[in-house]
Amino acid sequence: MNRDEIWKRVREHRSPWDMIVIGGGATGVGIAIDGASRGYDVLLLEQSDFGKGTSSRSTKLAHGGVRYLEQGNLGLVMEALKERGLLLQNAPHLVHDLAFVVPNYEWWEAPFYGIGLKLYQLLAGKYGFGKSRLLSREETLERLPTIKTDGLRGGAIYYDGQFDDSRLLTHMVMTAFEQGAALLNYCEVTGLAKDSQGFADGVIARDTESGEELRAWGKVVVNATGAFADRLRRAADSSVAPMIAPSQGVHLVFKSDFLPLNSAIMVPHTSDGRVLFAIPWHGHVMVGTTDTPVSTSTLEPLALDSEVDFILSTAAQYLTRTPTRDDVLSVFAGIRPLVRAEGVANTAALSRDHVIHIDSSGLMTVCGGKWTTYRRMAEDCVDQATTLAQLPEKPCLTRDLKIHGFQSSSEDLGPLAVYGSDAGEIGKLIADNPALGETLHSDLPYLKAQVIWAVRHEMARTIEDVLARRTRALFLNARAALAMAPAVADLMASEMKWDAGTKQKQLAAFREVAANYVLHT
Ligand SMILES: Cc1cc2nc3c(=O)[nH]c(=O)nc-3n(C[C@H](O)[C@H](O)[C@H](O)COP(=O)(O)OP(=O)(O)OC[C@H]3O[C@@H](n4cnc5c(N)ncnc54)[C@H](O)[C@@H]3O)c2cc1C
């Protein structure tokens, strides 16, 4: 996956692509995999890095959504539970099951959550993970030794999926590429091109690295820009009504001693009517999230003080040791691309169903949904796109399509487990040059070889790409990531032939972004 070679292919592609997909998050890359695996000629353009938007900032749950069960949306839950099962089947190196415990402090909670979680298990049918059941007080404490014991009666346990969102996305990009799609990061779509009848027939785009302009023709143009979807729709037709109700969600990351074992806590009713999770993730604990309506969508959203305080105070109600701002290793925010609904003021109550909408210009927008359901969203979208583009119909193949790196048991690969079948190749880099086996920071497991791998094979272009999305250093420990940056810059400079000025610019850009992930006290 070499960016220069893909650019050359795109530049020389003078005939219309079957599909042009705008946006390199889970939705867009899912569509590229689906379209390319059916044999269509697909181009995907991402303005920043793949996954820079919401798709690297999720709670990292491949789940049906226990909360939607309570809202009575059984169809959505069943669909997502099936997709959860397919994700585990097709990307077992990146998705695994995780035990969630709902601690019970009131007499009614055990029967209430016990029945609900049993239903959740049953709805998964043959795609089920572990069995839901009630736990005694002792069993609850065995799984959650740091939970508050005052008034604790017991708990209810259920199983869901956990994954590494931007690592999965990286392997999805590689899968789409292997299926024949052309994908470019750092290529912003600046406008929609239209034919003489005002119908979308392609895009105008710009390589944000070189400034080179591109005009690409497409039989159908799919807008998969998530929280930015209205911006593109309005650029094509300023009269369209907005579809998106953006809502921000924040997570805080702590050392693992706040939740030392392998079970997560699920708090089903916070004071703002949401669920809150405390989840073990890559040797740390991630706590979140919030649901705050925001007026605009940005690529680097900032956590509000009120959101940080809300997470800290809710976590303090459940943990024996009160977490403080000083304990926060990283804070990150993401924006949900929720679909607007008349009369619904609270974004937490908005449906997580996906919507496919076609404007009068022919621009097809797909938004809403969840990470977990990306494959299903892509299948629906490509079905409709082929009709719109008058392409020959071909069946969807993604239900059984293995994601790049597929390896059924990768746990014994240690910190390289998320690379699946690529882990051996990283091992070879180290065998050839043992210095690449050195870690970049004593608090995180990342190796120098991973930087080289990210540049050579995963289309990482910036220090941030490496530290935020190819590895998860910035999301796990922002200060450690800042300390790693100079060594990463040296490695990238020699791989990418950066001169001293470029290296300094890269470092300055990374420091500016990373400052958003450091929580100041
Ligand atoms: C806090 C939070 C927690 C969540 N937790 C979960 C969870 O645990 N499980 C789950 O299933 N779902 C979860 N979700 C939902 C899930 O993350 C999103 O539904 C999903 O990531 C949306 O993907 P997307 O591709 O539509 O959007 P994005 O990932 O935002 O991708 C859109 C892309 O379009 C690009 N773009 C925009 N404009 C242009 C342009 N002009 N040219 C080129 N590119 C452009 C952007 O740069 C961006 O990368 C969560 C969401 C949030 C916010």
Coordinates of C-alpha atoms and ligand atoms in Angstrom, one line a residue:
M1 CA 0.0 0.0 0.0
N2 CA 2.2 2.8 -1.3
R3 CA 0.7 6.2 -1.4
D4 CA 2.7 7.5 -4.4
E5 CA 1.8 4.5 -6.5
I6 CA -1.9 4.8 -5.6
W7 CA -1.8 8.5 -6.5
K8 CA -0.3 7.6 -9.9
R9 CA -3.0 5.1 -10.5
V10 CA -5.7 7.7 -9.5
R11 CA -4.1 10.4 -11.7
E12 CA -4.0 8.1 -14.7
H13 CA -7.6 6.8 -14.2
R14 CA -9.3 8.8 -16.9
S15 CA -12.5 6.8 -17.2
P16 CA -15.2 7.1 -14.5
W17 CA -14.8 5.1 -11.3
D18 CA -17.8 2.9 -10.5
M19 CA -17.9 4.5 -7.1
I20 CA -16.2 7.4 -5.4
V21 CA -16.4 7.3 -1.7
I22 CA -15.6 10.4 0.4
G23 CA -14.5 9.8 3.9
G24 CA -12.0 7.2 5.3
G25 CA -13.7 6.2 8.6
A26 CA -15.4 2.9 9.3
T27 CA -18.4 3.8 7.1
G28 CA -16.4 4.8 4.0
V29 CA -13.8 2.1 4.2
G30 CA -16.5 -0.5 4.8
I31 CA -18.1 0.7 1.6
A32 CA -14.8 0.5 -0.3
I33 CA -14.3 -3.1 0.9
D34 CA -17.8 -4.1 -0.1
G35 CA -17.7 -2.4 -3.5
A36 CA -14.3 -3.6 -4.4
S37 CA -14.9 -7.2 -3.3
R38 CA -18.0 -7.3 -5.5
G39 CA -15.7 -6.3 -8.4
Y40 CA -16.5 -2.6 -8.7
D41 CA -13.9 0.0 -9.4
V42 CA -13.7 2.0 -6.2
L43 CA -11.9 5.2 -5.2
L44 CA -11.9 6.4 -1.6
L45 CA -10.6 9.8 -0.6
E46 CA -9.9 10.9 3.0
Q47 CA -9.1 14.5 3.9
S48 CA -6.9 13.6 6.8
D49 CA -5.6 10.2 8.0
F50 CA -7.8 7.1 7.8
G51 CA -9.8 7.1 11.1
K52 CA -8.8 10.6 12.1
G53 CA -12.5 11.4 12.7
T54 CA -14.9 9.5 15.0
S55 CA -13.7 6.0 14.1
S56 CA -10.6 6.2 16.3
R57 CA -12.5 7.8 19.2
S58 CA -15.2 5.3 20.1
T59 CA -15.7 3.2 23.3
K60 CA -14.2 0.3 21.2
L61 CA -17.2 -2.0 21.8
A62 CA -18.4 -4.4 19.2
H63 CA -21.8 -4.5 20.8
G64 CA -25.5 -4.8 20.3
G65 CA -26.0 -1.9 22.7
V66 CA -27.7 -2.9 26.0
R67 CA -29.0 0.7 26.1
Y68 CA -31.0 0.3 22.9
L69 CA -32.7 -2.8 24.4
E70 CA -34.2 -0.6 27.1
Q71 CA -35.3 1.8 24.3
G72 CA -37.2 -1.1 22.8
N73 CA -35.2 -1.1 19.6
L74 CA -34.9 -4.9 19.3
G75 CA -34.3 -4.8 15.6
L76 CA -31.2 -2.6 16.0
V77 CA -29.9 -4.7 18.8
M78 CA -30.3 -8.0 16.9
E79 CA -28.7 -6.6 13.8
A80 CA -25.7 -5.2 15.8
L81 CA -25.4 -8.5 17.7
K82 CA -25.2 -10.4 14.4
E83 CA -22.5 -7.9 13.1
R84 CA -20.6 -8.3 16.4
G85 CA -20.5 -12.1 15.7
L86 CA -19.3 -11.5 12.1
L87 CA -16.6 -9.1 13.3
L88 CA -15.3 -11.7 15.6
Q89 CA -15.4 -14.3 12.9
N90 CA -13.6 -12.2 10.3
A91 CA -11.1 -10.2 12.4
P92 CA -10.4 -12.4 15.5
H93 CA -7.0 -10.8 15.9
L94 CA -8.7 -7.5 16.7
V95 CA -12.0 -8.4 18.3
H96 CA -12.4 -10.4 21.5
D97 CA -15.1 -11.0 24.0
L98 CA -15.1 -9.2 27.3
A99 CA -17.1 -9.7 30.5
F100 CA -19.1 -6.7 31.7
V101 CA -20.4 -6.6 35.3
V102 CA -23.4 -4.4 36.3
P103 CA -22.9 -4.0 40.1
N104 CA -26.2 -4.1 42.0
Y105 CA -26.7 -1.9 45.1
E106 CA -30.6 -1.9 45.2
W107 CA -32.8 -5.0 45.7
W108 CA -34.6 -4.6 42.4
E109 CA -31.5 -4.3 40.2
A110 CA -30.7 -8.1 40.2
P111 CA -34.0 -9.3 38.8
F112 CA -34.3 -6.2 36.5
Y113 CA -30.8 -6.4 34.9
G114 CA -30.7 -10.2 35.1
I115 CA -33.8 -10.5 32.9
G116 CA -32.7 -7.7 30.5
L117 CA -29.2 -9.2 30.0
K118 CA -30.6 -12.7 29.5
L119 CA -32.7 -11.3 26.7
Y120 CA -29.6 -9.6 25.3
Q121 CA -27.8 -12.9 25.2
L122 CA -30.8 -14.7 23.6
L123 CA -31.2 -12.0 20.9
A124 CA -27.7 -12.9 19.7
G125 CA -28.8 -16.4 18.8
K126 CA -26.1 -18.4 17.1
Y127 CA -23.8 -15.3 17.2
G128 CA -23.8 -15.3 21.0
F129 CA -20.8 -14.7 23.2
G130 CA -20.7 -15.8 26.8
K131 CA -23.8 -16.5 29.0
S132 CA -25.4 -13.7 31.1
R133 CA -26.1 -14.6 34.7
L134 CA -26.4 -13.1 38.2
L135 CA -23.3 -12.9 40.4
S136 CA -23.2 -13.1 44.2
R137 CA -21.6 -10.3 46.1
E138 CA -18.4 -12.4 46.5
E139 CA -18.3 -13.2 42.8
T140 CA -18.8 -9.6 41.9
L141 CA -15.8 -8.6 44.1
E142 CA -13.7 -11.3 42.7
R143 CA -14.1 -9.7 39.2
L144 CA -14.1 -6.1 40.4
P145 CA -11.9 -5.9 43.5
T146 CA -11.7 -2.1 43.4
I147 CA -15.5 -1.5 43.4
K148 CA -17.2 0.2 46.4
T149 CA -18.5 -2.5 48.8
D150 CA -20.9 -0.3 50.9
G151 CA -24.4 -1.6 50.1
L152 CA -23.1 -3.9 47.3
R153 CA -25.6 -6.8 46.9
G154 CA -24.2 -8.6 43.9
G155 CA -24.0 -8.1 40.1
A156 CA -25.1 -9.2 36.7
I157 CA -22.6 -10.4 34.2
Y158 CA -22.9 -10.3 30.4
Y159 CA -20.5 -10.5 27.5
D160 CA -19.8 -8.2 24.6
G161 CA -17.1 -7.6 22.1
Q162 CA -14.1 -5.3 22.4
F163 CA -11.8 -4.1 19.6
D164 CA -9.2 -1.6 18.7
D165 CA -11.0 0.8 16.5
S166 CA -8.2 2.4 14.5
R167 CA -6.2 -0.8 14.2
L168 CA -9.3 -2.5 12.8
L169 CA -9.7 0.4 10.4
T170 CA -6.1 0.2 9.3
H171 CA -6.5 -3.5 8.5
M172 CA -9.8 -2.7 6.7
V173 CA -8.0 -0.1 4.6
M174 CA -5.5 -2.9 3.7
T175 CA -8.4 -5.3 2.9
A176 CA -10.0 -2.8 0.6
F177 CA -6.7 -2.2 -1.1
E178 CA -6.2 -6.0 -1.5
Q179 CA -9.7 -6.2 -3.0
G180 CA -8.7 -3.7 -5.7
A181 CA -9.9 -0.3 -4.3
A182 CA -7.7 2.8 -4.5
L183 CA -7.6 4.6 -1.2
L184 CA -5.8 7.9 -0.4
N185 CA -5.4 9.6 2.9
Y186 CA -4.6 13.4 3.0
C187 CA -6.8 14.0 0.0
E188 CA -9.6 16.4 0.7
V189 CA -12.7 16.6 -1.5
T190 CA -13.2 20.3 -2.0
G191 CA -16.2 20.1 -4.3
L192 CA -18.7 17.9 -6.1
A193 CA -18.5 18.0 -9.9
K194 CA -21.8 17.9 -11.8
D195 CA -22.8 17.1 -15.4
S196 CA -24.8 19.4 -17.6
Q197 CA -28.1 18.3 -15.9
G198 CA -26.7 19.1 -12.4
F199 CA -26.2 15.5 -11.5
A200 CA -23.1 14.5 -9.5
D201 CA -20.6 13.0 -11.8
G202 CA -17.4 13.1 -9.7
V203 CA -15.4 15.2 -7.3
I204 CA -12.7 17.9 -7.2
A205 CA -10.1 17.0 -4.6
R206 CA -6.7 18.2 -3.4
D207 CA -3.7 16.4 -2.1
T208 CA -3.1 18.2 1.2
E209 CA 0.5 17.1 1.2
S210 CA 1.5 18.4 -2.3
G211 CA -1.4 20.7 -3.1
E212 CA -2.0 18.8 -6.3
E213 CA -5.6 19.1 -7.6
L214 CA -7.5 16.1 -8.8
R215 CA -10.7 15.8 -10.9
A216 CA -12.1 12.3 -10.7
W217 CA -15.2 11.0 -12.5
G218 CA -17.6 8.6 -10.8
K219 CA -20.8 6.8 -11.7
V220 CA -22.0 7.4 -8.2
V221 CA -20.5 9.6 -5.4
V222 CA -21.0 8.4 -1.8
N223 CA -20.7 10.9 1.0
A224 CA -19.4 8.9 4.1
T225 CA -18.0 11.9 5.9
G226 CA -19.8 11.2 9.2
A227 CA -20.3 14.2 11.3
F228 CA -19.2 16.4 8.3
A229 CA -21.8 15.0 6.0
D230 CA -23.9 18.2 5.8
R231 CA -20.9 20.3 4.9
L232 CA -20.5 18.3 1.7
R233 CA -24.2 18.1 1.0
R234 CA -24.5 21.9 1.3
A235 CA -21.5 22.5 -0.9
A236 CA -23.3 20.5 -3.6
D237 CA -26.7 22.2 -2.9
S238 CA -27.0 25.0 -0.4
S239 CA -30.8 24.5 0.0
V240 CA -30.7 21.0 1.5
A241 CA -31.9 20.6 5.1
P242 CA -29.3 19.3 7.5
M243 CA -29.4 15.6 8.4
I244 CA -26.8 15.4 11.2
A245 CA -27.3 16.2 14.9
P246 CA -23.6 16.0 16.1
S247 CA -23.1 14.8 19.7
Q248 CA -19.8 14.7 21.5
G249 CA -18.6 11.8 23.6
V250 CA -15.5 12.0 25.9
H251 CA -13.4 9.2 27.4
L252 CA -10.7 9.4 30.2
V253 CA -7.9 6.9 30.4
F254 CA -6.3 5.8 33.7
K255 CA -3.6 3.3 34.9
S256 CA -4.9 -0.2 35.2
D257 CA -4.9 -0.3 39.0
F258 CA -8.3 1.4 39.0
L259 CA -9.7 -1.7 37.5
P260 CA -6.9 -4.3 37.7
L261 CA -8.6 -7.5 36.3
N262 CA -10.2 -8.4 33.0
S263 CA -13.8 -7.4 33.6
A264 CA -15.4 -4.1 32.7
I265 CA -18.0 -2.2 34.8
M266 CA -21.2 -1.1 33.1
V267 CA -23.2 1.6 35.0
P268 CA -26.7 1.4 33.4
H269 CA -28.1 4.7 34.6
T270 CA -26.0 7.7 35.2
S271 CA -27.4 11.1 36.3
D272 CA -27.8 12.1 32.7
G273 CA -29.7 9.0 31.8
R274 CA -26.9 7.3 29.9
V275 CA -24.7 4.3 30.4
L276 CA -21.1 4.7 31.6
F277 CA -18.4 2.1 31.1
A278 CA -15.1 1.5 32.8
I279 CA -13.2 -0.9 30.5
P280 CA -9.8 -2.5 30.6
W281 CA -8.1 -1.6 27.3
H282 CA -4.4 -2.3 26.3
G283 CA -3.3 -2.5 29.9
H284 CA -5.1 0.7 30.9
V285 CA -8.7 1.6 32.0
M286 CA -10.9 3.7 29.7
V287 CA -13.9 5.4 31.3
G288 CA -16.7 7.1 29.4
T289 CA -18.7 8.4 27.7
T290 CA -20.8 11.5 27.6
D291 CA -23.4 12.7 25.1
T292 CA -23.2 16.4 24.6
P293 CA -24.9 18.1 21.6
V294 CA -22.5 20.3 19.8
S295 CA -23.2 22.9 17.1
T296 CA -20.3 22.2 14.8
S297 CA -18.2 19.2 13.9
T298 CA -14.4 19.5 14.1
L299 CA -11.6 16.9 13.5
E300 CA -10.0 17.5 16.8
P301 CA -13.0 18.1 19.2
L302 CA -12.1 19.1 22.8
A303 CA -13.5 17.7 26.0
L304 CA -15.4 20.1 28.1
D305 CA -14.6 20.6 31.7
S306 CA -18.1 19.6 32.6
E307 CA -17.8 16.3 30.7
V308 CA -14.5 15.5 32.5
D309 CA -16.0 16.3 35.9
F310 CA -19.1 14.2 35.1
I311 CA -17.0 11.1 34.2
L312 CA -14.7 11.6 37.3
S313 CA -17.7 12.0 39.7
T314 CA -19.6 9.1 38.3
A315 CA -16.6 6.8 38.4
A316 CA -16.0 8.0 42.0
Q317 CA -19.4 6.7 43.0
Y318 CA -18.3 3.1 42.1
L319 CA -14.6 2.9 42.7
T320 CA -12.9 2.6 46.1
R321 CA -10.2 5.0 45.1
T322 CA -11.5 8.3 43.8
P323 CA -10.0 9.1 40.4
T324 CA -8.8 12.7 40.0
R325 CA -7.6 14.9 37.1
D326 CA -4.0 14.1 38.1
D327 CA -4.7 10.4 37.4
V328 CA -5.9 11.0 33.8
L329 CA -3.3 9.8 31.4
S330 CA -5.2 10.8 28.3
V331 CA -8.5 12.5 27.4
F332 CA -10.1 12.2 24.0
A333 CA -13.4 13.3 22.4
G334 CA -15.3 12.1 19.4
I335 CA -18.4 13.3 17.5
R336 CA -21.3 10.9 16.8
P337 CA -22.8 11.5 13.4
L338 CA -26.4 11.0 14.7
V339 CA -29.3 11.4 12.3
R340 CA -31.7 14.3 13.2
A341 CA -35.2 13.5 14.2
E342 CA -38.1 15.9 14.5
G343 CA -39.0 16.7 18.2
V344 CA -36.1 14.8 19.8
A345 CA -34.1 17.3 21.7
N346 CA -31.8 14.9 23.7
T347 CA -29.1 13.3 21.5
A348 CA -28.9 10.3 23.8
A349 CA -32.4 9.5 22.7
L350 CA -31.7 9.7 19.0
S351 CA -31.7 6.4 17.1
R352 CA -28.4 4.7 16.2
D353 CA -30.0 3.2 13.0
H354 CA -28.2 4.2 9.8
V355 CA -29.8 6.2 7.1
I356 CA -29.0 6.3 3.3
H357 CA -30.2 9.5 1.7
I358 CA -30.0 10.6 -1.9
D359 CA -30.1 14.4 -2.6
S360 CA -31.5 15.7 -5.8
S361 CA -27.9 16.1 -7.1
G362 CA -27.6 12.4 -6.9
L363 CA -25.1 12.6 -4.0
M364 CA -25.6 9.6 -1.8
T365 CA -25.1 10.1 1.9
V366 CA -24.8 7.3 4.4
C367 CA -24.7 8.3 8.1
G368 CA -25.7 7.3 11.6
G369 CA -25.2 3.7 12.6
K370 CA -22.4 2.3 14.7
W371 CA -18.9 1.1 14.3
T372 CA -20.2 -2.4 15.0
T373 CA -22.7 -2.2 12.1
Y374 CA -20.3 -0.8 9.5
R375 CA -20.4 -3.9 7.3
R376 CA -24.2 -4.0 7.2
M377 CA -24.3 -0.2 6.4
A378 CA -21.8 -0.8 3.6
E379 CA -23.9 -3.7 2.2
D380 CA -27.1 -1.5 2.1
C381 CA -25.2 1.4 0.7
V382 CA -23.5 -0.5 -2.2
D383 CA -26.9 -2.2 -3.0
Q384 CA -28.4 1.2 -3.5
A385 CA -25.4 2.8 -5.1
T386 CA -25.3 0.1 -7.9
T387 CA -28.9 0.8 -8.7
L388 CA -28.3 4.6 -8.8
A389 CA -25.2 4.1 -11.0
Q390 CA -26.8 1.5 -13.2
L391 CA -24.0 -1.0 -12.5
P392 CA -24.5 -4.7 -13.0
E393 CA -25.8 -6.3 -9.8
K394 CA -23.4 -8.4 -7.9
P395 CA -23.9 -10.2 -4.6
C396 CA -22.3 -8.9 -1.4
L397 CA -19.4 -11.0 -0.2
T398 CA -18.3 -9.4 3.0
R399 CA -20.2 -11.7 5.4
D400 CA -17.4 -14.2 5.1
L401 CA -14.6 -11.9 4.0
K402 CA -11.6 -12.1 6.3
I403 CA -10.1 -8.8 7.3
H404 CA -6.3 -8.3 6.6
G405 CA -4.2 -9.8 9.4
F406 CA -6.8 -12.5 10.1
Q407 CA -5.4 -15.0 12.6
S408 CA -7.6 -17.1 14.8
S409 CA -5.4 -17.2 17.9
S410 CA -3.1 -14.2 18.2
E411 CA -3.0 -13.8 22.0
D412 CA 0.5 -15.4 22.2
L413 CA 1.8 -12.6 20.0
G414 CA 1.8 -10.3 23.1
P415 CA 1.8 -6.6 22.2
L416 CA 1.9 -7.4 18.5
A417 CA -1.4 -9.4 18.7
V418 CA -3.3 -6.6 17.0
Y419 CA -1.2 -7.1 13.8
G420 CA -2.4 -10.7 13.5
S421 CA -0.6 -12.4 10.6
D422 CA 1.6 -9.3 10.1
A423 CA 3.3 -9.8 13.5
G424 CA 5.8 -12.2 12.0
E425 CA 6.9 -9.6 9.4
I426 CA 7.5 -7.1 12.2
G427 CA 9.5 -9.8 13.9
K428 CA 11.6 -10.1 10.7
L429 CA 12.3 -6.4 10.8
I430 CA 13.7 -6.8 14.3
A431 CA 15.7 -9.9 13.4
D432 CA 17.4 -7.9 10.6
N433 CA 18.0 -4.9 12.8
P434 CA 17.8 -5.7 16.6
A435 CA 17.8 -2.0 17.5
L436 CA 14.2 -1.9 16.1
G437 CA 13.2 -4.3 18.9
E438 CA 13.7 -1.5 21.5
T439 CA 10.6 0.1 23.1
L440 CA 9.9 3.8 22.6
H441 CA 8.8 4.4 26.2
S442 CA 9.0 2.5 29.4
D443 CA 5.3 3.0 30.2
L444 CA 4.0 1.6 26.8
P445 CA 4.9 -1.6 24.9
Y446 CA 5.4 0.0 21.5
L447 CA 8.6 -0.9 19.5
K448 CA 10.6 1.1 17.1
A449 CA 9.9 -1.6 14.4
Q450 CA 6.2 -0.6 14.6
V451 CA 7.0 2.8 13.3
I452 CA 8.9 1.4 10.3
W453 CA 6.0 -1.0 9.6
A454 CA 3.4 1.8 9.8
V455 CA 5.3 3.9 7.3
R456 CA 6.2 1.1 4.9
H457 CA 2.9 -0.8 4.9
E458 CA 0.1 1.1 6.7
M459 CA 0.4 4.5 4.9
A460 CA 1.3 6.4 8.0
R461 CA 2.3 9.9 6.9
T462 CA 2.7 11.9 10.1
I463 CA 4.0 11.4 13.7
E464 CA 0.4 11.7 14.8
D465 CA -0.7 8.9 12.4
V466 CA 1.9 6.6 14.1
L467 CA 1.3 7.6 17.7
A468 CA -2.5 8.1 17.6
R469 CA -3.9 5.5 15.2
R470 CA -1.2 2.9 14.0
T471 CA -0.2 2.6 17.7
R472 CA -2.5 3.9 20.4
A473 CA 0.1 5.7 22.4
L474 CA -1.6 9.1 22.3
F475 CA -5.0 7.6 23.4
L476 CA -3.4 5.6 26.3
N477 CA -0.9 8.1 27.7
A478 CA -0.5 11.5 26.1
R479 CA 2.6 12.6 28.0
A480 CA 4.3 9.3 27.1
A481 CA 3.4 9.9 23.5
L482 CA 4.9 13.3 23.6
A483 CA 8.1 11.9 25.0
M484 CA 8.2 9.3 22.3
A485 CA 7.7 11.8 19.5
P486 CA 11.4 12.8 18.8
A487 CA 12.4 9.1 18.4
V488 CA 9.4 8.5 16.1
A489 CA 10.4 11.6 14.2
D490 CA 14.0 10.3 13.7
L491 CA 12.7 6.9 12.5
M492 CA 10.2 8.5 10.1
A493 CA 12.6 11.1 8.8
S494 CA 15.0 8.4 7.6
E495 CA 12.2 6.3 6.1
M496 CA 10.4 9.2 4.4
K497 CA 13.5 11.3 3.6
W498 CA 12.4 14.3 5.6
D499 CA 14.8 17.1 5.8
A500 CA 15.5 18.8 9.2
G501 CA 12.8 21.5 8.6
T502 CA 10.1 19.0 7.7
K503 CA 11.0 17.0 10.8
Q504 CA 10.7 20.0 13.1
K505 CA 7.3 21.0 11.4
Q506 CA 6.1 17.4 12.0
L507 CA 7.1 17.5 15.7
A508 CA 5.5 20.9 16.2
A509 CA 2.2 19.7 14.6
F510 CA 2.2 16.6 16.7
R511 CA 2.8 18.6 19.9
E512 CA -0.1 20.9 19.1
V513 CA -2.5 18.0 18.6
A514 CA -1.2 16.0 21.6
A515 CA -1.8 19.0 23.9
N516 CA -5.5 18.3 23.5
Y517 CA -5.1 14.8 25.1
V518 CA -3.2 16.0 28.2
L519 CA -5.6 17.0 31.0
H520 CA -4.3 19.9 32.9
T521 CA -5.1 20.2 36.6
Ligands
LIG1 C1 -17.7 8.8 22.0 C2 -18.2 7.8 21.0 C3 -18.2 6.4 21.4 C4 -18.6 5.5 20.4 N1 -18.6 4.2 20.8 C5 -18.9 3.2 19.9 C6 -18.8 1.8 20.3 O1 -18.3 1.5 21.4 N2 -19.2 0.9 19.4 C7 -19.8 1.2 18.2 O2 -20.2 0.3 17.5 N3 -19.9 2.5 17.8 C8 -19.5 3.5 18.7 N4 -19.5 4.8 18.3 C9 -20.0 5.2 17.0 C10 -19.0 5.0 15.9 O3 -17.7 5.4 16.4 C11 -19.3 5.8 14.7 O4 -20.6 5.5 14.3 C12 -18.4 5.6 13.5 O5 -17.0 5.7 13.9 C13 -18.7 6.6 12.4 O6 -17.8 6.4 11.3 P1 -17.9 7.3 10.0 O7 -17.0 6.6 9.1 O8 -19.3 7.5 9.6 O9 -17.3 8.7 10.5 P2 -15.8 9.2 10.7 O10 -15.0 8.1 11.4 O11 -15.9 10.5 11.4 O12 -15.3 9.3 9.3 C14 -15.6 10.3 8.4 C15 -14.4 10.8 7.7 O13 -14.7 11.7 6.6 C16 -13.6 12.5 6.5 N5 -14.0 13.7 5.7 C17 -14.8 14.7 6.1 N6 -15.0 15.6 5.1 C18 -14.2 15.2 4.1 C19 -13.9 15.7 2.8 N7 -14.4 16.8 2.4 N8 -13.0 15.0 2.0 C20 -12.5 13.8 2.4 N9 -12.7 13.3 3.6 C21 -13.6 14.0 4.4 C22 -13.2 12.9 7.9 O14 -11.9 13.3 7.9 C23 -13.4 11.5 8.6 O15 -12.2 10.8 8.7 C24 -19.1 5.8 19.2 C25 -19.1 7.2 18.8 C26 -18.6 8.1 19.7 C27 -18.6 9.6 19.3

